[in-house]
Amino acid sequence: MRQNYVFGDMSDQQHNNRQPEIEKHRDSIPGSYTYPYPHPAVAADCIIFGFDGNSLKLLLIERGNEPFLGYWALPGGFLHQDETIDECAARELREETNLRNVYLEQFKVFSNPKRDPRERVMSVAFIALVRPSDFNVIPGDDAAEVGWFDADALPALAFDHKQIIVEARERLKEILHLKPIAFNLLNRYFSLGELQRVYEVINNTTYDRRNFTRSVQEAGIVEATDVKPRKARNRPPRLYRASQRIVMEEEVEINYSNSSSSLIKDRLEDMIVSLFDSTDDLDSSMPEEEKKTTRKESPTKGLFDFLNRFLK
Amino acid sequence: MRQNYVFGDMSDQQHNNRQPEIEKHRDSIPGSYTYPYPHPAVAADCIIFGFDGNSLKLLLIERGNEPFLGYWALPGGFLHQDETIDECAARELREETNLRNVYLEQFKVFSNPKRDPRERVMSVAFIALVRPSDFNVIPGDDAAEVGWFDADALPALAFDHKQIIVEARERLKEILHLKPIAFNLLNRYFSLGELQRVYEVINNTTYDRRNFTRSVQEAGIVEATDVKPRKARNRPPRLYRASQRIVMEEEVEINYSNSSSSLIKDRLEDMIVSLFDSTDDLDSSMPEEEKKTTRKESPTKGLFDFLNRFLK
DNA sequence: TCAAAAGTGTTGGGAGTACACCCATGA
DNA sequence: TCATGGGTGTACTCCCAACACTTTTGA
């Protein structure tokens, strides 16, 4: 008893396809690939977190194809034949949003057989952390519209992406207690106030400024610098950078054919000194409703205990 | 330009196949499944941790097929069409080792295109925690030989399973600092000494007994019981159980057609009272080399700080 | 001169460490 | 009776939370 199952209508193999199909699979020849047992399609989706100084932001892409046409979705796309899923996530990030050198970490597999109405698509979700200097996102080949949304005020989402985001935020909080990753939401040079706000937003609490400052400095995860901040309308803060001993690899290594732009970007970022200079054009169309969630002040105790483990 | 790629020699679609091929895919019809783009095969592999009172153990299966015939491997198998990857892991665990009701958690995707010489196989790795009362593992349909190995003295492993295990042990340590899961390596009723040893082995350190006891009790994660331990050759300890408020769901819900045996097993486990009664037949053929890794005593401070977050 | 954020030190209390002796059991 | 692990209390230390005023800048 033999049967043939052929999936014909998969022209939108990329989630957000506005280009001819052939463009989407430069490395693989469209044709027919046959297996004795059913195989799922596998995609990588990125939950891209940003921080604008006040609240957590998410980068989403508007879908230009059915299903879920017009809905917003996580950037992502299908696994190629010769790459790991981590490389796939980094590549899709680059292709759809022009982001590179971002912190990227595997997070969870979503594999409900019915999560994509077209055929079975398994999604490997990644958490990505983006610096304010990266906020000038240029929509890539595959992307229709790109937008930053307040993580607490998301639009209608495609597929099961709402659920994925909820779990990603939980996981982000976890990671913050395991690794010094908060820096990846800040520019190279940042003030302690900015760092504190990242911790406050993710952990949904507040900290005493003096105690937080002391905790951070005694933990030895920051180094003071002489970099001068841009003119602000109040007393300019001293700028710090992440201590060298805790800097983590920030990107899955891929041989980009044209990685020069990445280098240029790095130089540029060094010149953008904190205070979220580049966030001005961040989509802040969200109503500025004061979300007084009455967060209680928390002890800073234990905030950096993980360092003992992390530093071996 | 159309091409056909057909993978013919995949009779060992299960990693450990000693049964006719048809047996392995009861739910899917062998035939030919065709897609316009290449899809990887997807498998779930389980890193099954046990604890025998002294050291961390791993459950492995001896391969009965090429490639890697005779090597030991992680239990696992291919994803079926109508199940999530989590259900797949639970099913494979049951089919290959007869284990059910074990703590099971997704951990990481391993997707090197060359990790399986036959065709591209992506592995979703799961961490499983097994109670001593589960140590009487009955090899299931698919398994050739099943064996417990000291986590520090593993045999030659198939595929990239060595690497997977290394990362799993790191992740296990992490999880221990995020959730109260140590209980899943102990029977329902356990002494505080046993609990302490689990923490010591996973964190590779030692704790002051009095301080550890106090930390655990003040954290409110255990409840004293009146259950009497089996006769030991020294003063019998008081037995505790995990406090109800921290008991986590321990199994991916699946509609087992014959789940009655699972219930019987639960009842049985209630009668086996701690002190690792059932570990006598655990494969302890490992040379009892005293691994005096000279672990230093650690403070218990912060061991249970995660509870604040965990309990919302 | 006012508003808004940055910078800075001390003290009291409580949590956590260090530590030693007795108990219960089986051999 | 001996060896082995279980059970228990306290004092002292140090870390952490709590807390307020001054400084710098732009408007």
XYZ file of C-alpha atoms (C1' of nucleotides) in Angstrom:
678
model
C 0.000 0.000 0.000
C 1.796 3.037 -1.232
C 0.504 6.542 -1.302
C 1.771 9.791 -2.571
C 1.483 12.992 -0.634
C 2.508 16.041 -2.558
C 2.326 19.521 -1.168
C 1.860 21.789 -4.068
C 0.880 25.179 -2.773
C 3.986 26.063 -0.862
C 5.083 29.002 -2.893
C 5.219 30.954 0.339
C 7.924 28.828 1.778
C 9.227 31.988 3.338
C 6.870 33.405 5.861
C 7.009 36.810 4.306
C 7.455 36.432 0.639
C 7.292 39.300 -1.786
C 10.010 38.084 -4.090
C 9.944 35.434 -6.739
C 10.067 32.053 -5.162
C 13.470 31.218 -6.542
C 14.964 34.085 -4.581
C 13.991 32.442 -1.345
C 16.011 29.299 -1.709
C 19.176 30.399 -3.330
C 20.997 27.383 -2.029
C 18.517 24.685 -2.887
C 16.991 23.680 -6.136
C 13.235 23.725 -6.152
C 12.066 20.377 -7.332
C 10.653 17.382 -5.620
C 12.250 15.834 -2.602
C 10.875 12.449 -1.671
C 11.185 10.528 1.564
C 9.779 7.170 2.674
C 8.289 8.795 5.775
C 6.718 12.204 6.293
C 9.091 15.004 7.255
C 8.032 18.325 8.715
C 9.218 21.605 7.308
C 11.478 23.332 9.813
C 11.696 27.068 10.376
C 13.542 29.390 12.720
C 11.594 32.298 14.198
C 13.180 35.159 16.112
C 11.676 36.998 19.043
C 13.608 40.229 18.779
C 13.709 42.261 21.949
C 14.664 45.894 22.062
C 14.695 48.438 24.848
C 13.956 52.096 24.238
C 14.815 53.372 27.680
C 11.365 52.841 29.080
C 9.830 49.665 27.884
C 10.527 46.401 26.171
C 9.971 46.427 22.420
C 9.411 43.671 19.903
C 10.304 43.711 16.237
C 7.596 42.266 14.017
C 7.025 41.894 10.306
C 3.798 42.354 8.453
C 2.825 39.383 6.374
C 2.376 39.919 2.660
C 0.912 36.516 1.885
C -1.826 34.182 2.926
C -2.322 32.698 5.367
C -2.625 35.481 7.899
C -2.163 38.161 5.263
C -1.885 41.541 6.945
C -1.187 40.043 10.351
C 2.086 40.713 12.089
C 4.511 37.865 12.638
C 7.886 37.003 14.038
C 10.714 37.295 11.539
C 11.840 33.885 10.455
C 12.085 31.450 7.635
C 12.798 27.964 6.535
C 15.884 25.926 7.231
C 18.233 25.451 4.331
C 19.916 22.202 3.559
C 23.460 23.069 4.519
C 23.053 25.170 7.641
C 22.335 24.569 11.284
C 19.169 25.948 12.753
C 21.224 28.584 14.579
C 22.790 29.701 11.327
C 19.351 29.772 9.817
C 18.088 32.128 12.511
C 21.047 34.462 12.036
C 20.596 34.419 8.277
C 16.889 35.145 8.399
C 17.520 37.972 10.812
C 19.970 39.449 8.386
C 17.845 38.935 5.307
C 14.621 40.245 6.751
C 15.780 43.008 9.040
C 19.429 43.669 8.154
C 20.374 43.011 11.757
C 23.713 41.365 12.499
C 25.916 40.883 15.490
C 22.936 40.447 17.732
C 22.773 38.158 20.717
C 20.877 35.088 19.571
C 19.900 32.100 21.667
C 17.821 29.029 21.023
C 14.792 28.894 23.163
C 12.106 26.333 22.366
C 10.608 24.196 19.647
C 6.960 24.723 18.789
C 5.644 21.710 16.996
C 1.889 21.512 17.155
C 1.039 19.650 13.943
C -1.683 22.161 13.105
C 0.170 25.384 13.852
C 0.551 26.147 10.147
C -2.502 25.534 7.992
C -0.478 24.840 4.846
C 1.644 21.920 5.835
C 3.333 20.767 8.948
C 5.892 23.390 9.980
C 7.967 23.029 13.097
C 9.325 26.275 14.479
C 12.518 26.621 16.463
C 12.161 29.862 18.369
C 15.144 32.104 19.106
C 15.505 35.031 21.434
C 17.394 37.956 19.944
C 18.571 41.043 21.810
C 19.065 44.227 19.859
C 20.972 47.384 20.796
C 19.378 50.814 20.470
C 21.989 51.665 17.839
C 20.451 48.881 15.771
C 16.986 50.346 15.886
C 17.265 51.783 12.399
C 15.985 48.613 10.891
C 16.013 48.404 7.131
C 13.463 45.943 5.878
C 15.289 43.222 3.999
C 14.410 41.340 0.866
C 11.742 39.207 2.369
C 10.114 41.720 4.646
C 7.097 43.780 3.741
C 6.771 46.105 6.685
C 8.880 46.097 9.781
C 7.716 47.608 13.021
C 8.666 47.956 16.642
C 5.845 47.324 19.081
C 5.610 47.778 22.793
C 5.844 44.279 24.230
C 2.710 44.983 26.234
C 0.654 46.251 23.312
C 1.022 43.844 20.427
C -1.080 43.765 17.278
C -2.905 40.695 15.979
C -0.337 37.995 15.405
C -0.109 35.195 12.868
C 0.117 31.490 13.621
C 0.901 30.703 17.261
C 3.276 33.617 17.537
C 1.384 35.182 20.409
C 2.001 32.118 22.514
C 5.633 31.971 21.474
C 6.151 35.553 22.586
C 4.553 34.964 25.961
C 6.907 32.095 26.637
C 9.866 34.035 25.288
C 9.323 36.817 27.783
C 9.315 34.300 30.598
C 12.474 32.772 29.268
C 14.123 36.161 28.920
C 13.609 36.720 32.614
C 15.184 33.352 33.303
C 18.231 34.044 31.172
C 18.730 37.356 32.931
C 19.249 35.331 36.086
C 21.714 32.985 34.420
C 23.903 35.135 32.237
C 24.960 38.774 31.978
C 22.972 39.491 28.839
C 21.338 42.773 29.785
C 24.179 44.562 28.011
C 22.964 43.225 24.703
C 19.959 45.512 25.001
C 22.231 48.530 25.461
C 24.804 50.262 23.324
C 28.482 49.620 23.942
C 28.571 52.572 26.313
C 25.748 52.990 28.748
C 24.931 54.613 32.054
C 24.166 52.634 35.163
C 20.710 54.124 35.109
C 20.070 52.568 31.730
C 21.324 49.214 32.924
C 19.101 49.447 35.948
C 16.082 50.196 33.805
C 16.686 47.095 31.711
C 16.675 44.973 34.823
C 13.606 46.731 36.121
C 11.599 46.316 32.951
C 12.422 42.662 32.431
C 11.933 41.720 36.055
C 8.951 44.057 36.358
C 10.126 45.688 39.543
C 12.213 48.628 40.725
C 15.473 48.832 42.596
C 17.026 51.317 44.924
C 19.449 53.279 42.807
C 22.300 53.314 45.292
C 22.009 49.641 46.122
C 21.756 48.669 42.480
C 24.782 50.734 41.589
C 26.819 49.150 44.344
C 25.704 45.627 43.437
C 26.682 46.088 39.821
C 30.051 47.580 40.611
C 30.958 45.020 43.237
C 29.955 42.263 40.858
C 32.655 43.571 38.566
C 30.610 43.301 35.413
C 31.100 46.900 34.296
C 34.081 49.134 33.639
C 33.929 52.906 33.855
C 35.036 54.761 30.750
C 35.880 58.316 29.851
C 33.423 58.435 27.006
C 31.287 61.527 27.193
C 27.558 61.191 26.743
C 25.591 63.259 24.322
C 24.188 66.454 25.766
C 21.148 65.695 27.817
C 18.849 68.076 29.587
C 20.107 67.089 33.007
C 23.314 66.040 34.637
C 25.224 63.773 32.257
C 25.906 60.302 33.613
C 29.215 58.540 33.565
C 29.307 55.905 30.851
C 30.330 52.306 31.423
C 30.872 49.293 29.268
C 30.557 45.587 29.916
C 33.593 44.207 31.639
C 35.712 42.196 29.264
C 35.568 39.050 31.342
C 31.866 38.688 30.867
C 31.548 39.550 27.206
C 29.882 36.656 25.473
C 30.011 35.658 21.872
C 27.247 37.578 20.271
C 26.691 35.908 16.987
C 26.563 32.579 15.307
C 29.525 32.618 13.004
C 28.580 32.634 9.381
C 30.659 33.365 6.327
C 28.884 36.388 5.064
C 29.935 37.154 1.534
C 29.698 40.856 2.232
C 30.411 41.275 5.895
C 32.086 44.621 5.449
C 28.934 46.516 6.268
C 28.941 44.748 9.586
C 32.340 46.166 10.405
C 31.324 49.637 9.396
C 28.343 49.312 11.630
C 30.534 48.364 14.570
C 32.647 51.471 14.114
C 29.553 53.576 13.883
C 28.157 52.159 17.040
C 31.267 53.117 18.912
C 30.546 56.694 18.019
C 26.969 56.584 19.117
C 27.312 57.116 22.782
C 24.397 55.847 24.736
C 21.431 57.811 25.878
C 19.543 56.141 23.088
C 20.435 58.755 20.531
C 19.259 56.615 17.695
C 15.907 55.729 19.146
C 14.243 58.886 18.042
C 12.754 57.295 14.996
C 11.528 54.339 16.951
C 7.860 53.771 16.319
C 6.354 55.251 19.424
C 2.867 55.576 18.049
C 1.649 53.585 21.001
C -0.565 55.667 23.248
C 1.580 56.830 26.114
C -0.774 55.437 28.682
C 0.937 55.590 32.017
C 1.147 51.964 32.919
C 1.449 52.421 36.630
C 1.657 48.765 37.414
C 2.677 49.756 40.928
C 5.811 47.706 40.913
C 7.243 47.283 44.355
C 10.873 47.922 45.038
C 12.904 44.758 45.263
C 16.116 43.826 46.991
C 19.096 43.591 44.694
C 20.312 40.654 46.701
C 21.076 37.659 44.564
C 20.766 39.594 41.322
C 24.269 38.596 40.290
C 24.768 35.429 42.260
C 24.872 33.507 39.022
C 28.258 35.038 38.303
C 29.937 32.543 40.584
C 28.645 29.771 38.412
C 28.965 31.647 35.150
C 32.612 32.490 35.611
C 33.412 28.859 36.463
C 14.883 22.378 -13.871
C 13.452 19.680 -11.676
C 15.326 17.049 -9.839
C 14.374 14.123 -7.757
C 16.098 13.260 -4.538
C 14.977 9.980 -3.050
C 16.351 8.599 0.133
C 16.022 4.867 -0.162
C 18.067 3.269 2.569
C 16.272 4.537 5.597
C 14.982 1.242 6.925
C 16.464 2.220 10.273
C 14.247 5.195 10.672
C 14.230 4.384 14.350
C 17.602 4.774 15.908
C 17.445 1.370 17.468
C 15.544 -0.886 15.229
C 15.278 -4.593 15.725
C 11.701 -4.919 14.589
C 10.243 -5.010 11.127
C 10.175 -1.539 9.744
C 6.413 -1.342 9.655
C 6.302 -1.703 13.419
C 8.172 1.537 13.846
C 5.647 3.757 12.225
C 2.342 2.413 13.326
C 0.701 5.719 12.687
C 2.125 6.558 9.310
C 1.998 4.725 6.073
C 5.367 3.993 4.570
C 5.343 5.275 1.083
C 6.706 8.300 -0.576
C 6.264 11.778 0.726
C 7.259 14.525 -1.645
C 7.968 18.176 -1.003
C 9.063 21.018 -3.262
C 11.943 21.796 -0.920
C 14.170 19.528 1.150
C 12.929 18.731 4.644
C 15.054 17.281 7.424
C 13.984 14.246 9.383
C 13.244 15.244 12.969
C 13.910 13.117 16.022
C 13.592 13.515 19.778
C 16.437 12.217 21.931
C 16.279 11.894 25.695
C 19.103 12.436 28.124
C 17.806 10.385 31.013
C 19.315 11.253 34.358
C 19.126 9.024 37.369
C 20.645 9.262 40.825
C 21.700 6.207 42.760
C 22.500 7.908 46.026
C 26.073 8.647 45.110
C 26.430 9.693 41.546
C 24.566 10.838 38.509
C 23.595 8.073 36.117
C 22.624 8.065 32.478
C 20.381 5.620 30.696
C 21.685 4.543 27.309
C 20.661 2.083 24.651
C 22.923 -0.134 22.621
C 22.462 0.256 18.900
C 21.494 -2.811 16.931
C 21.939 -1.281 13.492
C 24.386 0.565 11.374
C 25.551 3.210 11.548
C 27.318 3.034 14.892
C 26.329 -0.577 15.408
C 27.315 -1.642 18.895
C 27.773 1.892 20.125
C 25.627 3.267 22.889
C 23.161 6.029 22.164
C 20.537 8.236 23.704
C 17.043 6.765 23.559
C 14.998 8.527 20.958
C 13.234 8.252 17.683
C 11.546 9.980 14.855
C 8.697 12.408 15.032
C 5.334 11.100 13.936
C 2.941 13.075 11.852
C 0.288 13.780 14.431
C 2.269 14.492 17.578
C 4.261 17.359 18.998
C 7.950 16.887 19.584
C 7.269 16.727 23.326
C 4.761 13.950 22.829
C 7.291 12.237 20.635
C 9.894 12.295 23.379
C 7.448 10.890 25.915
C 6.356 8.187 23.514
C 9.858 7.116 22.638
C 10.756 7.001 26.285
C 7.834 4.710 26.888
C 8.425 2.512 23.878
C 12.141 2.062 24.384
C 12.466 1.994 28.147
C 8.949 1.592 29.527
C 9.408 4.747 31.542
C 6.402 6.985 32.095
C 5.519 9.840 34.391
C 9.018 11.183 34.242
C 9.960 14.826 34.291
C 10.674 15.782 30.705
C 11.881 19.117 29.445
C 12.960 20.392 26.073
C 16.512 21.462 26.050
C 18.169 22.168 22.707
C 18.069 21.445 19.010
C 21.107 19.824 17.423
C 21.052 20.399 13.736
C 24.472 19.968 12.208
C 23.646 18.830 8.665
C 26.182 16.019 8.884
C 25.397 14.673 12.317
C 23.716 11.601 10.842
C 25.505 9.951 7.933
C 22.321 8.578 6.400
C 20.286 11.656 5.747
C 19.802 14.945 7.447
C 18.346 14.332 10.902
C 17.658 17.148 13.303
C 17.546 16.141 16.936
C 15.514 17.875 19.600
C 17.163 16.931 22.874
C 15.155 16.455 26.066
C 16.275 16.154 29.646
C 14.467 13.444 31.574
C 14.681 12.876 35.322
C 13.994 9.407 36.624
C 13.197 8.274 40.158
C 15.087 5.426 41.798
C 11.851 3.455 41.891
C 11.917 3.592 38.107
C 15.349 2.067 37.850
C 13.985 -1.353 36.926
C 13.975 -0.475 33.283
C 12.420 -2.975 30.967
C 13.803 -2.666 27.471
C 10.948 -1.799 25.165
C 10.165 -2.927 21.676
C 12.778 -0.870 19.980
C 15.604 -1.251 22.444
C 18.333 -3.820 22.149
C 20.185 -3.397 25.405
C 19.505 -0.825 28.042
C 22.105 0.211 30.562
C 22.731 2.712 33.302
C 26.137 4.359 33.171
C 27.912 6.609 35.568
C 27.670 10.060 34.030
C 31.416 10.429 34.468
C 32.320 7.115 32.844
C 30.433 6.800 29.602
C 31.067 4.263 26.855
C 31.648 5.103 23.213
C 28.645 7.030 21.973
C 26.959 7.185 18.588
C 26.416 10.311 16.494
C 27.021 13.570 18.378
C 25.481 12.192 21.534
C 28.602 12.793 23.593
C 28.355 16.504 22.897
C 24.636 16.503 23.609
C 25.232 14.926 26.998
C 27.918 17.432 27.933
C 25.570 20.302 27.228
C 22.704 18.555 28.971
C 24.670 18.318 32.197
C 25.345 22.035 32.064
C 21.706 22.718 31.428
C 20.662 20.431 34.283
C 22.697 22.578 36.648
C 20.966 25.649 35.288
C 17.504 24.223 35.710
C 18.316 23.301 39.286
C 18.763 27.014 39.911
C 15.478 27.877 38.253
C 12.997 25.274 39.333
C 12.547 22.797 42.175
C 13.219 19.716 40.086
C 15.655 17.841 42.297
C 12.684 15.897 43.647
C 12.246 14.234 40.293
C 15.457 12.337 40.902
C 14.113 11.029 44.210
C 11.250 8.811 45.190
C 8.062 10.346 46.561
C 9.429 10.039 50.076
C 12.997 10.965 50.695
C 15.333 12.040 53.463
C 16.917 15.441 53.559
C 20.283 13.744 53.220
C 19.246 12.306 49.905
C 18.009 15.673 48.704
C 21.270 17.245 49.757
C 23.276 14.662 47.854
C 21.351 15.404 44.673
C 22.231 19.067 44.970
C 25.827 18.224 45.772
C 26.292 15.887 42.848
C 24.718 18.172 40.268
C 26.440 21.292 41.517
C 29.649 19.383 42.184
C 30.143 20.744 45.665
C 29.241 19.942 49.253
C 27.076 21.720 51.783
C 27.043 21.952 55.524
C 24.358 19.552 56.612
C 22.775 21.806 59.221
C 22.726 24.836 56.981
C 21.349 22.885 54.065
C 18.606 21.407 56.207
C 17.594 24.795 57.482
C 17.648 26.370 54.031
C 15.399 23.671 52.626
C 12.943 23.831 55.462
C 12.732 27.591 55.543
C 12.202 27.627 51.792
C 9.075 25.591 52.443
C 9.617 23.190 49.615
C 9.355 20.021 51.691
C 6.784 18.576 54.067
C 7.668 16.131 56.796
C 5.725 12.860 56.732
C 5.205 9.943 59.067
C 6.310 7.413 56.512
C 8.823 5.036 57.966
C 11.937 4.274 55.994
C 13.121 0.816 55.215
C 15.498 -0.622 57.759
C 18.919 0.813 57.241
C 22.114 0.048 59.065
C 22.102 3.335 60.941
C 19.678 5.773 62.423
C 16.621 5.954 60.164
C 16.013 9.421 58.763
C 12.720 11.235 58.780
C 11.115 11.117 55.363
C 9.816 14.159 53.560
C 7.950 14.789 50.367
C 7.854 17.702 47.991
C 5.573 20.433 49.218
C 2.358 20.500 47.237
C 2.764 24.089 46.154
C 5.868 23.322 44.165
C 4.848 20.083 42.514
C 5.147 20.538 38.787
C 3.422 18.697 36.057
C 5.628 15.759 35.391
C 4.526 14.481 32.062
C 3.461 15.586 28.652
C -0.147 14.566 28.480
C -0.762 11.843 25.994
C -3.760 9.630 25.495
C -2.208 6.308 26.160
C -4.481 3.533 25.019
C -3.354 1.416 27.945
C -2.388 3.810 30.659
C -3.543 1.513 33.447
C -0.067 0.166 34.022
C 1.008 3.723 34.714
C -1.489 3.971 37.544
C -0.396 0.687 39.024
C 3.149 1.925 38.925
C 2.196 5.039 40.852
C 0.647 2.988 43.612
C 3.690 0.807 43.766
C 5.969 3.753 44.060
C 4.058 4.967 47.072
C 4.962 1.751 48.792
C 8.618 1.938 47.994
C 9.845 4.222 50.674
C 13.028 5.910 49.776
C 16.514 4.834 50.659
C 16.805 3.653 47.105
C 15.428 0.185 47.785
C 15.116 -0.565 44.127
C 18.585 0.452 43.132
C 20.157 -2.824 44.110
C 20.008 -4.132 40.591
C 21.385 -0.935 39.147
C 24.296 -1.661 36.911
C 27.180 -0.804 39.182
C 29.809 -2.610 37.201
C 31.717 0.627 36.996
C 34.991 0.399 38.856
C 34.463 2.047 42.208
C 37.344 4.403 41.742
C 37.208 6.977 44.458
C 36.765 10.182 42.556
C 38.007 12.541 45.193
C 37.464 15.673 43.193
C 38.112 17.612 46.396
C 34.935 19.590 46.183
C 34.935 22.570 48.470
C 32.051 23.243 50.771
C 29.753 25.940 49.442
C 27.382 28.367 51.071
C 23.745 27.439 50.716
C 22.912 31.087 50.275
C 20.849 31.722 47.210
C 20.190 28.068 46.557
C 16.452 28.637 46.635
C 16.229 32.298 45.743
C 14.521 31.359 42.516
C 11.434 30.408 44.519
C 10.378 34.022 44.766
C 10.196 34.152 41.027
C 8.956 30.617 40.569
C 5.991 31.040 42.877
C 5.025 34.283 41.165
C 15.805 79.223 39.245
C 13.601 75.107 38.413
C 13.153 70.352 36.994
C 15.214 66.022 36.331
C 18.496 62.692 36.711
C 23.222 61.546 38.672
C 26.353 60.805 42.277
C 27.580 59.454 46.875
C 28.092 56.917 52.590
C 26.538 55.213 56.783
C 24.131 52.503 59.964
C 21.245 48.900 62.042
C 19.309 44.513 61.566
C 18.871 40.155 59.925
C 20.410 36.436 57.329
C 23.995 33.051 56.734
C 28.085 30.756 58.195
C 30.733 28.172 61.183
C 30.774 24.867 64.416
C 30.081 20.066 68.086
C 27.596 16.927 70.477
C 24.119 13.399 71.031
C 20.928 9.857 68.938
C 19.326 5.651 66.687
C 20.272 1.672 64.300
C 22.423 -2.832 62.402
C 26.252 -5.381 62.388
C 30.257 -1.402 71.253
C 31.274 0.491 67.179
C 30.588 2.629 62.869
C 27.567 5.322 60.314
C 24.514 8.753 59.157
C 20.662 11.635 61.388
C 19.124 15.318 64.222
C 19.595 19.741 66.477
C 21.054 25.273 68.378
C 23.781 29.406 68.796
C 26.870 33.146 68.379
C 29.132 36.069 65.587
C 30.018 38.158 61.175
C 29.118 40.433 57.329
C 26.224 41.633 53.921
C 22.293 44.112 52.521
C 18.377 47.232 52.888
C 17.054 51.628 54.076
C 17.648 56.216 53.635
C 18.739 62.169 51.941
C 21.300 65.638 50.315
C 24.214 67.699 46.838
C 25.670 68.224 41.872
C 25.171 69.075 37.078
C 22.914 70.291 33.212
C 19.226 72.431 29.866
C 15.353 74.921 29.599
